[in-house]
PDB file of C-alpha atoms in Angstrom:
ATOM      1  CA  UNK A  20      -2.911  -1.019  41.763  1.00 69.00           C
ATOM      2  CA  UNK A  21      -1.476   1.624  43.705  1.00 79.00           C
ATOM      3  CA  UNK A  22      -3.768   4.796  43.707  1.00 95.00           C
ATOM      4  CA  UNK A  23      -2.440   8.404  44.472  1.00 96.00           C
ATOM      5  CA  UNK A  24      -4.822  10.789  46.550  1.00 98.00           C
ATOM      6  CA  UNK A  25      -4.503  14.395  46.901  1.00 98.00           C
ATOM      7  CA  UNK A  26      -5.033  16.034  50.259  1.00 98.00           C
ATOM      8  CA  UNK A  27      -9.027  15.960  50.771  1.00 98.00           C
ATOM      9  CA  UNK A  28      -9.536  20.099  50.402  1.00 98.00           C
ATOM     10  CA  UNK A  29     -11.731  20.179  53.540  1.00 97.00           C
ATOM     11  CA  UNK A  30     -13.421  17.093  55.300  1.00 97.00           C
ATOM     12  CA  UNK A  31     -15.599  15.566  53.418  1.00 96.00           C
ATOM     13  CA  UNK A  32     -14.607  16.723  50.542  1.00 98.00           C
ATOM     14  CA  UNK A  33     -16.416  14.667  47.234  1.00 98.00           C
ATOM     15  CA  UNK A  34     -13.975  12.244  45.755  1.00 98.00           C
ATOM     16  CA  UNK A  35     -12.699  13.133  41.928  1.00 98.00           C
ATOM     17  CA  UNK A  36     -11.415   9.987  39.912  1.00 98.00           C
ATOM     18  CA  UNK A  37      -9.188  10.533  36.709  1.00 98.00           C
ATOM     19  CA  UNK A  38      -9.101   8.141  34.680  1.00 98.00           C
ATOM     20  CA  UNK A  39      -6.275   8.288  31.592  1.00 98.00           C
ATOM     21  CA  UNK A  40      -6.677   6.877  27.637  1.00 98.00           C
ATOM     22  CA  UNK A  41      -4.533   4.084  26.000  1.00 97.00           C
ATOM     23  CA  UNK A  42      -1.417   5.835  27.287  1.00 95.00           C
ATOM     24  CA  UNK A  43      -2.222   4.800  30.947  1.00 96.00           C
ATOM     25  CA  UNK A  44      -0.621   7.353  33.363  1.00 96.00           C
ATOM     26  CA  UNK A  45      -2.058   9.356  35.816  1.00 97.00           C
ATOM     27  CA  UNK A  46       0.662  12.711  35.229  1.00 95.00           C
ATOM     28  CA  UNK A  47      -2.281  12.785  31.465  1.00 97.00           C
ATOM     29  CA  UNK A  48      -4.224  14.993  34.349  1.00 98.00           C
ATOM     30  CA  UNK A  49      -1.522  17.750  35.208  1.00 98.00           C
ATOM     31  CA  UNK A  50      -3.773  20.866  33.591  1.00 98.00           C
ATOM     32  CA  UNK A  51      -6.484  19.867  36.047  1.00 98.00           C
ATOM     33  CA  UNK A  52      -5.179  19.807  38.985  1.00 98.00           C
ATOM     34  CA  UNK A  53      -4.767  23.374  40.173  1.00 98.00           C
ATOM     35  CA  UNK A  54      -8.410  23.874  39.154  1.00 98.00           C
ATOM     36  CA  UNK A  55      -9.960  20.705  40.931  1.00 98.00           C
ATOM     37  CA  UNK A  56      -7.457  20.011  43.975  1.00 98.00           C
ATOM     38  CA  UNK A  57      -9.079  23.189  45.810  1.00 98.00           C
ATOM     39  CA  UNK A  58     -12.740  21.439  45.361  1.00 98.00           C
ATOM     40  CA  UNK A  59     -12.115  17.775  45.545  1.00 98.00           C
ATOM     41  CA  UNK A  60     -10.501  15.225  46.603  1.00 98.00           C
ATOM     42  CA  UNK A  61      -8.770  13.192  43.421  1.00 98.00           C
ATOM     43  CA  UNK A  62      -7.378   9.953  42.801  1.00 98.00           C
ATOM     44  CA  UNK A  63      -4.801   9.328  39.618  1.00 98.00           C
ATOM     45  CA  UNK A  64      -3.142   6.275  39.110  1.00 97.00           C
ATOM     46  CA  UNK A  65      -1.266   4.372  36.421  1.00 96.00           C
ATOM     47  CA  UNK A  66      -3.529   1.804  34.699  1.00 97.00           C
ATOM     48  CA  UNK A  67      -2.258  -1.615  35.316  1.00 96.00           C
ATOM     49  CA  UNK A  68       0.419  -2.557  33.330  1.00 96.00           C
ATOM     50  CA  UNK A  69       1.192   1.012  32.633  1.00 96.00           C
ATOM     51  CA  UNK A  70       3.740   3.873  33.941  1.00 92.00           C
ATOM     52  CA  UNK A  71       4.890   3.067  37.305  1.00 92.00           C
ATOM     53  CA  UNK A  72       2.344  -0.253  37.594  1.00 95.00           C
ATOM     54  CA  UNK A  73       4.251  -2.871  35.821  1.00 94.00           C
ATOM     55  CA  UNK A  74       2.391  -5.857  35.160  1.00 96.00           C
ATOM     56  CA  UNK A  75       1.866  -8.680  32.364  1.00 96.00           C
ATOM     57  CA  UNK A  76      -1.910  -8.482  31.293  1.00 98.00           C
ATOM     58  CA  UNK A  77      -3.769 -11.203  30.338  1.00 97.00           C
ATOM     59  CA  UNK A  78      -5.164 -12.093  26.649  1.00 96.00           C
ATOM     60  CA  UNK A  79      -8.659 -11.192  26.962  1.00 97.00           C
ATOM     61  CA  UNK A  80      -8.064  -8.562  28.951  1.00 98.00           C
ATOM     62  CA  UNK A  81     -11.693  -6.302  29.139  1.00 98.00           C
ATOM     63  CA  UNK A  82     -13.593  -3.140  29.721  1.00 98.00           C
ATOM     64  CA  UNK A  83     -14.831  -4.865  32.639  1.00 98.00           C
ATOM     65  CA  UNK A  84     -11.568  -5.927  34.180  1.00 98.00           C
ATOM     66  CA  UNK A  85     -10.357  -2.041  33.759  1.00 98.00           C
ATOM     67  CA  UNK A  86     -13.573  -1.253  35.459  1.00 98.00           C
ATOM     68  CA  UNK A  87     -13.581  -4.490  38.550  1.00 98.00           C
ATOM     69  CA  UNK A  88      -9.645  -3.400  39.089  1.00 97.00           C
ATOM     70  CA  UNK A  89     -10.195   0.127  40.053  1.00 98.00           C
ATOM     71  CA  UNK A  90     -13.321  -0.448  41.833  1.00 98.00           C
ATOM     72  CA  UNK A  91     -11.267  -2.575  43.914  1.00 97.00           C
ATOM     73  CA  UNK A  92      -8.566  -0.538  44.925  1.00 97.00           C
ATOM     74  CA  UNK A  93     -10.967   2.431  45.659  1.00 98.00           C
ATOM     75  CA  UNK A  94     -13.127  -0.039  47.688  1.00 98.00           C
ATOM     76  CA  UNK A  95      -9.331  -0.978  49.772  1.00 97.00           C
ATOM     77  CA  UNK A  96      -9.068   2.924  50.498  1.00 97.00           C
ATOM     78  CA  UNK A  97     -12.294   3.054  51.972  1.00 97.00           C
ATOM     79  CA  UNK A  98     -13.748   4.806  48.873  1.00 98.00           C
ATOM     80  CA  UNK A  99     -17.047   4.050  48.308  1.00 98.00           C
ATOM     81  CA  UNK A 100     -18.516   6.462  46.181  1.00 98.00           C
ATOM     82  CA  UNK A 101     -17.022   9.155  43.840  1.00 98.00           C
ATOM     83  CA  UNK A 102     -17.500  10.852  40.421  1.00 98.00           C
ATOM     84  CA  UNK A 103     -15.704   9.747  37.452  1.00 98.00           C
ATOM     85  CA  UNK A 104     -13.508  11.970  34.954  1.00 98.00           C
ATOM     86  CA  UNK A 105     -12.306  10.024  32.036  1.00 98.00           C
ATOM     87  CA  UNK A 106     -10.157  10.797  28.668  1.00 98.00           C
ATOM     88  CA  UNK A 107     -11.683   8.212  25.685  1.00 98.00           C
ATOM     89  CA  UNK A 108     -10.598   5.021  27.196  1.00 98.00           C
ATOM     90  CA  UNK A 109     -10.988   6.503  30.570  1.00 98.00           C
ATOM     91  CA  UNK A 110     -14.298   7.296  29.873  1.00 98.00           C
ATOM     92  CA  UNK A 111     -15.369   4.197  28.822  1.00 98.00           C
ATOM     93  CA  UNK A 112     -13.724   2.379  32.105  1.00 98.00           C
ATOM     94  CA  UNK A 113     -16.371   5.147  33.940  1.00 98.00           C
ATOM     95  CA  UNK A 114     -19.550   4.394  31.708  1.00 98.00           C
ATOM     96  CA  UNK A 115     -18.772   0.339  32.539  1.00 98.00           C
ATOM     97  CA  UNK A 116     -18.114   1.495  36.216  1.00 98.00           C
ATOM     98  CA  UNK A 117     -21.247   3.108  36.079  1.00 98.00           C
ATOM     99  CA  UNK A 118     -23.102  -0.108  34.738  1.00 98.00           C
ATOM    100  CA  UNK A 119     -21.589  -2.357  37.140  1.00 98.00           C
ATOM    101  CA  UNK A 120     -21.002  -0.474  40.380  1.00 98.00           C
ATOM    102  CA  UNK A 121     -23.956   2.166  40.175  1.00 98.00           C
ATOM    103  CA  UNK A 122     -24.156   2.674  43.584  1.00 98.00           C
ATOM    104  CA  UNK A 123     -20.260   3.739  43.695  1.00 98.00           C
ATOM    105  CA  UNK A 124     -20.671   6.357  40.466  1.00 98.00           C
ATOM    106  CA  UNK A 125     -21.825  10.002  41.277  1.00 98.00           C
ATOM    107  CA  UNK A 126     -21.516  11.557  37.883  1.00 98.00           C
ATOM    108  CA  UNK A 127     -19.125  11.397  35.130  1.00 98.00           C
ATOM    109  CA  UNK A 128     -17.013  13.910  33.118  1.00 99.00           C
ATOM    110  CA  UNK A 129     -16.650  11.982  29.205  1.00 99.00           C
ATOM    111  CA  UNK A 130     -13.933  13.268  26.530  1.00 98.00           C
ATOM    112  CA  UNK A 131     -14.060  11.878  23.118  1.00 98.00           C
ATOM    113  CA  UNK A 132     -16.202   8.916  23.965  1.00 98.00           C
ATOM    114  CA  UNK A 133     -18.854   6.886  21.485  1.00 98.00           C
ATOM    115  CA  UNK A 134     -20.921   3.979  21.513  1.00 98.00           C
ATOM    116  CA  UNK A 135     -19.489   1.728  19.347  1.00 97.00           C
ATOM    117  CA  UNK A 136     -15.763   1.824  17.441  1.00 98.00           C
ATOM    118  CA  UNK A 137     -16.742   4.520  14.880  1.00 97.00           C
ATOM    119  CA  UNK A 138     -15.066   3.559  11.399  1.00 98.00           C
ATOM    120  CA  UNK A 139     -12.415   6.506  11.377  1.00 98.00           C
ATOM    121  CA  UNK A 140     -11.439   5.718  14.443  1.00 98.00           C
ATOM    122  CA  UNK A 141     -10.857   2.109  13.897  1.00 98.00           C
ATOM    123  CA  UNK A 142      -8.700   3.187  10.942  1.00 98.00           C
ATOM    124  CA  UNK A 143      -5.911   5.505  12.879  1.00 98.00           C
ATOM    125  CA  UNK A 144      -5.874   2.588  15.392  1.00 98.00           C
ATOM    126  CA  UNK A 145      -4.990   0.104  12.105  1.00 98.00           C
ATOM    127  CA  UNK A 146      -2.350   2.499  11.180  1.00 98.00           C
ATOM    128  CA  UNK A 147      -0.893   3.149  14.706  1.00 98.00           C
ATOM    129  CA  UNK A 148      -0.874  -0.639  15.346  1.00 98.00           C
ATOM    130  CA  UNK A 149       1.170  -1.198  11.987  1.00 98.00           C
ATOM    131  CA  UNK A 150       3.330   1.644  13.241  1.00 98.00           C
ATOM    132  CA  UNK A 151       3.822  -0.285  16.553  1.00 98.00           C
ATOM    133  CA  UNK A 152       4.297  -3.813  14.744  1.00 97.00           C
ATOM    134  CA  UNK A 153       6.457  -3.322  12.076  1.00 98.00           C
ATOM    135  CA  UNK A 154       8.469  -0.120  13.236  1.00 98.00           C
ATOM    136  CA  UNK A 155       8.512  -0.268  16.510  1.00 98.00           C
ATOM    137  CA  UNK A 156       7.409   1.665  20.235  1.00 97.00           C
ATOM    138  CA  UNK A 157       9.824   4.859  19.356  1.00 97.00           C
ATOM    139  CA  UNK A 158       8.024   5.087  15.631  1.00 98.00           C
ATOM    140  CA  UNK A 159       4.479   4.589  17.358  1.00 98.00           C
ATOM    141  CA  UNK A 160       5.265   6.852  19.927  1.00 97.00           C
ATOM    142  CA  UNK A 161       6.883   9.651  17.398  1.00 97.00           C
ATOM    143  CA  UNK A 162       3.805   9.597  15.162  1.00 98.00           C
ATOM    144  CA  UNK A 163       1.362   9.512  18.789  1.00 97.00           C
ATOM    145  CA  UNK A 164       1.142  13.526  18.974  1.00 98.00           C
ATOM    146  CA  UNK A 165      -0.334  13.203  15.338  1.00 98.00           C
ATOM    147  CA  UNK A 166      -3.235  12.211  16.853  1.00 98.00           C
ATOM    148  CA  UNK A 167      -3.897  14.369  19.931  1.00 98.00           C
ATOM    149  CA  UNK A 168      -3.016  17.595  19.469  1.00 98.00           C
ATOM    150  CA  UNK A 169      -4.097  20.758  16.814  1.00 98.00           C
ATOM    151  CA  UNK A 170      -0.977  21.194  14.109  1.00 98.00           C
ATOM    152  CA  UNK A 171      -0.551  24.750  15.159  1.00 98.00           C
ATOM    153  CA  UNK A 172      -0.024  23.652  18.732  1.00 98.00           C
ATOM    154  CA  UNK A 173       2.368  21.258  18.022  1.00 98.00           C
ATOM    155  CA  UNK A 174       4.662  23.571  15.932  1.00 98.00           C
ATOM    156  CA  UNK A 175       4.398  26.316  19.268  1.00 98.00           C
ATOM    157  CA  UNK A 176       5.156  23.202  21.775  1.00 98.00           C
ATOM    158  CA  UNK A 177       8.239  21.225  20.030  1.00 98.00           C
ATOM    159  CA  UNK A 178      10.293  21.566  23.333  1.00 97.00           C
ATOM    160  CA  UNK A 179       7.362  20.158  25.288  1.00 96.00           C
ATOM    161  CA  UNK A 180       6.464  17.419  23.120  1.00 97.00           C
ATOM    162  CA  UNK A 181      10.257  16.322  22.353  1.00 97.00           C
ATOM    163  CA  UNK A 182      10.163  16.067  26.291  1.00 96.00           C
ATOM    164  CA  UNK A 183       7.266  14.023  25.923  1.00 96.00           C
ATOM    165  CA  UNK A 184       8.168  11.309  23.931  1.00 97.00           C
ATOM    166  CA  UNK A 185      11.057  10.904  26.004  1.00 97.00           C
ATOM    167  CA  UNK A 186       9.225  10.419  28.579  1.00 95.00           C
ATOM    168  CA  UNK A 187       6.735   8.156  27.116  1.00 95.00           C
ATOM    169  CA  UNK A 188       9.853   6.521  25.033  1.00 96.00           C
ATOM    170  CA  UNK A 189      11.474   5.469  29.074  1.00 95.00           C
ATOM    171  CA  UNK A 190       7.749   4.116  30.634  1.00 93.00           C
ATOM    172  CA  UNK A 191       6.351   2.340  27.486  1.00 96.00           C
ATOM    173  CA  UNK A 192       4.181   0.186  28.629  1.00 97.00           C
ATOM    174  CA  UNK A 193       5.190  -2.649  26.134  1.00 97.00           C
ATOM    175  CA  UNK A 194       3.770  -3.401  22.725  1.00 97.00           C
ATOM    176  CA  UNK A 195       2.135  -7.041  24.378  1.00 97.00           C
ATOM    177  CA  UNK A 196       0.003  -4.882  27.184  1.00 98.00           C
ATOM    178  CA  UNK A 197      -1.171  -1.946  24.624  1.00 98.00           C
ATOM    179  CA  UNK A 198      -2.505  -4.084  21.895  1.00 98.00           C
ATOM    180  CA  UNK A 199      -4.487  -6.009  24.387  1.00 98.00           C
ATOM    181  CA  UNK A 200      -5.557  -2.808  26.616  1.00 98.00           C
ATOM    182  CA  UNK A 201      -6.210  -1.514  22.747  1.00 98.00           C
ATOM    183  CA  UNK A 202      -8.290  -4.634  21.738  1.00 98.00           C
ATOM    184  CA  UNK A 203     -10.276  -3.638  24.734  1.00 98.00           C
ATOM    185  CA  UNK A 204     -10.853  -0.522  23.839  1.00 98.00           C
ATOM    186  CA  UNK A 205     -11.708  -1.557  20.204  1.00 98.00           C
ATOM    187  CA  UNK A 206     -14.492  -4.535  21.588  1.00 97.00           C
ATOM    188  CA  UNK A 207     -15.983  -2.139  24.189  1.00 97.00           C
ATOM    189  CA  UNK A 208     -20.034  -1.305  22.877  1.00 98.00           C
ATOM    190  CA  UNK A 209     -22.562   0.731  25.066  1.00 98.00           C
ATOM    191  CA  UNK A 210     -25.074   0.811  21.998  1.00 98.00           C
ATOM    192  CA  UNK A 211     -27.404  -1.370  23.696  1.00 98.00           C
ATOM    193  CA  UNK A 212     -26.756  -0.256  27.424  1.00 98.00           C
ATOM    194  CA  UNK A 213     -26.133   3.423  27.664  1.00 98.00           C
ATOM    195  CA  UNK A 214     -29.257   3.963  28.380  1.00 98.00           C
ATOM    196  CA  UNK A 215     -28.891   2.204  31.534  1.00 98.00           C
ATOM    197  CA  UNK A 216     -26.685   4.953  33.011  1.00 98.00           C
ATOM    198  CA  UNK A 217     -28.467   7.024  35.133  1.00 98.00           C
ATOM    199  CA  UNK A 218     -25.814   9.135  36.284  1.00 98.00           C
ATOM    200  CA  UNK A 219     -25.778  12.958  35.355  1.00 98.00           C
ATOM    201  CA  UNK A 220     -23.129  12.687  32.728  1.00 98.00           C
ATOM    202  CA  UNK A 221     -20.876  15.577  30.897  1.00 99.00           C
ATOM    203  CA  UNK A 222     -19.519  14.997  27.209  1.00 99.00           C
ATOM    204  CA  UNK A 223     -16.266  16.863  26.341  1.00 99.00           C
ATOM    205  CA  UNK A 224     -15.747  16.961  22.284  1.00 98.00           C
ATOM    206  CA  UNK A 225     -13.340  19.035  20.071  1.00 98.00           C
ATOM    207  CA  UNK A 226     -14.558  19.334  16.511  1.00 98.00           C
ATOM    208  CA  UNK A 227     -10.865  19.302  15.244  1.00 98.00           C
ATOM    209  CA  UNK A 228     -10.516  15.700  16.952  1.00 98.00           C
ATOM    210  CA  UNK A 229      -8.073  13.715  14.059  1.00 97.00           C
ATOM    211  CA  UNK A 230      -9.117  10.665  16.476  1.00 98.00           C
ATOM    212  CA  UNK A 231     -12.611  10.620  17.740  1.00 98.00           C
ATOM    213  CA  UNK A 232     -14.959  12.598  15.227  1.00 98.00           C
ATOM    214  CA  UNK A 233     -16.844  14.695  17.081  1.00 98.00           C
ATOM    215  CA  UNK A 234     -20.190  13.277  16.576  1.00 98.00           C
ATOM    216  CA  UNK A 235     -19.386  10.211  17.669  1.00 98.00           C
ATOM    217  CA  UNK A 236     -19.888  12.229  21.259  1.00 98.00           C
ATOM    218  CA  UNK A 237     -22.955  13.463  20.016  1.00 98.00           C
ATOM    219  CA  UNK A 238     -24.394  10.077  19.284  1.00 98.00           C
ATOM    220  CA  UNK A 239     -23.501   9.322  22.918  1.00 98.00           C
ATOM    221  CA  UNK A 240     -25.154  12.196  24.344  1.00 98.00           C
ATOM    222  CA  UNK A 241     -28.895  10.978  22.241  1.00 98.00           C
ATOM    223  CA  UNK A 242     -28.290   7.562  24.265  1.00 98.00           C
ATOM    224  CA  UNK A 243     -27.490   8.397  27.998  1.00 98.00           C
ATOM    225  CA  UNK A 244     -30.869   9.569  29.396  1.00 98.00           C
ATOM    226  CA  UNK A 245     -29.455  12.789  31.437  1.00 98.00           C
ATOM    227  CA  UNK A 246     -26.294  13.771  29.489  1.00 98.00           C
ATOM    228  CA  UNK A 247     -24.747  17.504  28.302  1.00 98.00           C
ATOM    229  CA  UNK A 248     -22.621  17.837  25.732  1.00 99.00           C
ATOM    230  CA  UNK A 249     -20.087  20.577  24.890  1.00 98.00           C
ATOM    231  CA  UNK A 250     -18.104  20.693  21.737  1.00 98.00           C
ATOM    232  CA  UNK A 251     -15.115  22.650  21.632  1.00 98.00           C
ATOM    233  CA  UNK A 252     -14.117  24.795  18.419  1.00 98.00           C
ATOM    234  CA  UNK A 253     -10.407  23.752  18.690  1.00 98.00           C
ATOM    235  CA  UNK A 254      -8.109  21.710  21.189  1.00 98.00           C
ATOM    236  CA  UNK A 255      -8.269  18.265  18.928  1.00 98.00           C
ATOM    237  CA  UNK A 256      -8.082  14.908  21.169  1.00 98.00           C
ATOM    238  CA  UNK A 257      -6.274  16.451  24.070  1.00 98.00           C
ATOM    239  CA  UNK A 258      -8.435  19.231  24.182  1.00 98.00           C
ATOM    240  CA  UNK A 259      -8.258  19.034  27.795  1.00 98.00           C
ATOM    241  CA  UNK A 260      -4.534  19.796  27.770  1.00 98.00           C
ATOM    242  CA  UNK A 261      -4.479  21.977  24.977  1.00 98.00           C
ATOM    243  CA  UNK A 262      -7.787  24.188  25.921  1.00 98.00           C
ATOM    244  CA  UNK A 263      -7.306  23.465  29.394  1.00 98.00           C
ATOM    245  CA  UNK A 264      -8.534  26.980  30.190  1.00 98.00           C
ATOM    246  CA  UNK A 265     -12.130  26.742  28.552  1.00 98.00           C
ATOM    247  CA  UNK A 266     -12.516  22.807  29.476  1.00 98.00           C
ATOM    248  CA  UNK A 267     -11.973  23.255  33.301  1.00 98.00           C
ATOM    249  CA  UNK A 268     -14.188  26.035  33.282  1.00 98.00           C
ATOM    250  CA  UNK A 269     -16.976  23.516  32.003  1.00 98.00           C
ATOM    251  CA  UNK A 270     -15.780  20.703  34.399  1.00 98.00           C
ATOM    252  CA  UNK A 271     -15.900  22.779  36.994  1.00 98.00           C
ATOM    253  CA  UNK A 272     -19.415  24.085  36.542  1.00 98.00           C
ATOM    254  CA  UNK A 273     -20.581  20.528  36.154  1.00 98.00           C
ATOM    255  CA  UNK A 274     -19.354  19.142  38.667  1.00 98.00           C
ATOM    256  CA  UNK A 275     -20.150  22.144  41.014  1.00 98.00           C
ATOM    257  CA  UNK A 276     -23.609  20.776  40.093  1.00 98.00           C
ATOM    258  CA  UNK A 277     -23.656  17.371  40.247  1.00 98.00           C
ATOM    259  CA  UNK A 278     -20.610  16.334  42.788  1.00 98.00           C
ATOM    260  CA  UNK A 279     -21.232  17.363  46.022  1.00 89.00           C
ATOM    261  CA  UNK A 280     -20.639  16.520  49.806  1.00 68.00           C
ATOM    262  CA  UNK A 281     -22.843  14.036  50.540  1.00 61.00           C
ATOM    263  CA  UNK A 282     -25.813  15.125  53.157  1.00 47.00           C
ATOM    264  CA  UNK A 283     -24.992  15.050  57.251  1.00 46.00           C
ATOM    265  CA  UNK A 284     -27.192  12.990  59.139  1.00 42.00           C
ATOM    266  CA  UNK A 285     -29.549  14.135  61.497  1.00 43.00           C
ATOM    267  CA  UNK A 286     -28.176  13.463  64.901  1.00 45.00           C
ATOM    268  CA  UNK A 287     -31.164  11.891  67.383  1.00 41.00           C
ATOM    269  CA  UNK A 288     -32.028  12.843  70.361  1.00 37.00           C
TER     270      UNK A 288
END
């Protein structure tokens, strides 16, 4: 897995992880950088078998695997502890990382997470699958802004999302690797161990999310013991792209908060 690291800000500096969704790629973060470069130190990277990380995945490919990669390849870059941003599957990769690497997990930063596959949810994945199956990557990728974005943002970005797709249309990732990083997604349950996560944790939600229903974040927030969550009026599943503006304000006082330098060591004398 090759990881990309921005210049550390000043020495020191806390490390920031971002963590895509189903699409994979680590460009998802581009309206957070300018805000979060200054502060921290981040690490994108495309998911395995995603973007510019080809690979074949395995069936039975897990949560956990997500989760055992990453902390791997932070682990071979001397990384050793960091907080965690993630975008729905993102997220979830941080709540496992959180589970099963405490010691490594700061805090984390959740949009559009949940417990458990809410009903909804697993419907639009039914529907995009079918999309995917019996029409194609170009079809499933067409229809893909359906789900993430507010209608009236769409009709003011056509230019931006017809680059997009184009984009997305030349890196698929390959219908074989997204069902089974989707079937991941789908299995993945922290109903019976969120409350394990210790970590100061922030919940991003829009209420407009065609997706993720927004209470599916809320239900997320009465698990983790020391959680905040923040609904947004507007901004839909990419609410981080499409109210960048009033999300990195709240990432940004979180974090301010709950990522810091670690302390300096007393020198003896």
């Amino acid at each position: 897995m090759n990881l990309t690291l921005t210049p550390a800000p000043y020495p020191g500096a806390p490390v920031l992880v971002l963590i895509a969704g189903l699409g994979g790629a680590g460009g998802y973060w581009l309206p957070q950088r300018a805000a979060l470069e200054p502060h921290y130190q981040l690490v994108l990277y495309d998911q395995r078998g995603t973007g510019n990380n080809p690979a074949t995945l395995p069936e039975g490919y897990s949560m956990a695997d997500m989760a055992r990669e990453l902390h791997n390849a932070l682990l071979a870059h001397g990384i050793t502890r960091f907080g965690v941003m993630g975008h729905a599957l993102g997220g979830h990769i941080g709540m496992q990382l959180a589970l099963d690497y405490p010691q490594a997990i700061a805090t984390l930063v959740i949009i559009n997470g949940w417990l458990r596959l809410n009903p909804h949810t697993r419907r639009c994945f039914a529907v995009r699958e079918r999309l995917l199956r019996e029409c194609g990557a170009a079809a499933y990728l067409e229809a893909q802004p359906l789900f993430l974005y507010p209608a009236d943002w769409m009709a003011a970005n056509q230019p931006r999302l017809e680059a997009e797709e184009a984009l997305h249309n030349a890196h698929f990732q390959g219908a074989e690797n997204l069902q089974r990083r989707l079937a991941a997604l789908k299995a993945a349950d922290f109903s019976q161990t969120a409350q394990a996560i210790a970590q100061p944790v922030l919940l991003v939600c829009a209420r407009d999310d065609l997706l993720v229903p927004w209470n599916c974040s809320a239900a997320l927030h009465d698990a983790l013991p020391d959680s905040r969550l923040e609904v947004l009026p507007w901004g839909a599943h990419a609410c981080n792209v499409t109210a960048s503006g009033a999300f990195n304000e709240l990432v940004k006082t979180f974090l301010a908060a709950t990522l810091t330098m670690p302390p300096v060591a007393k020198e003896t004398v």
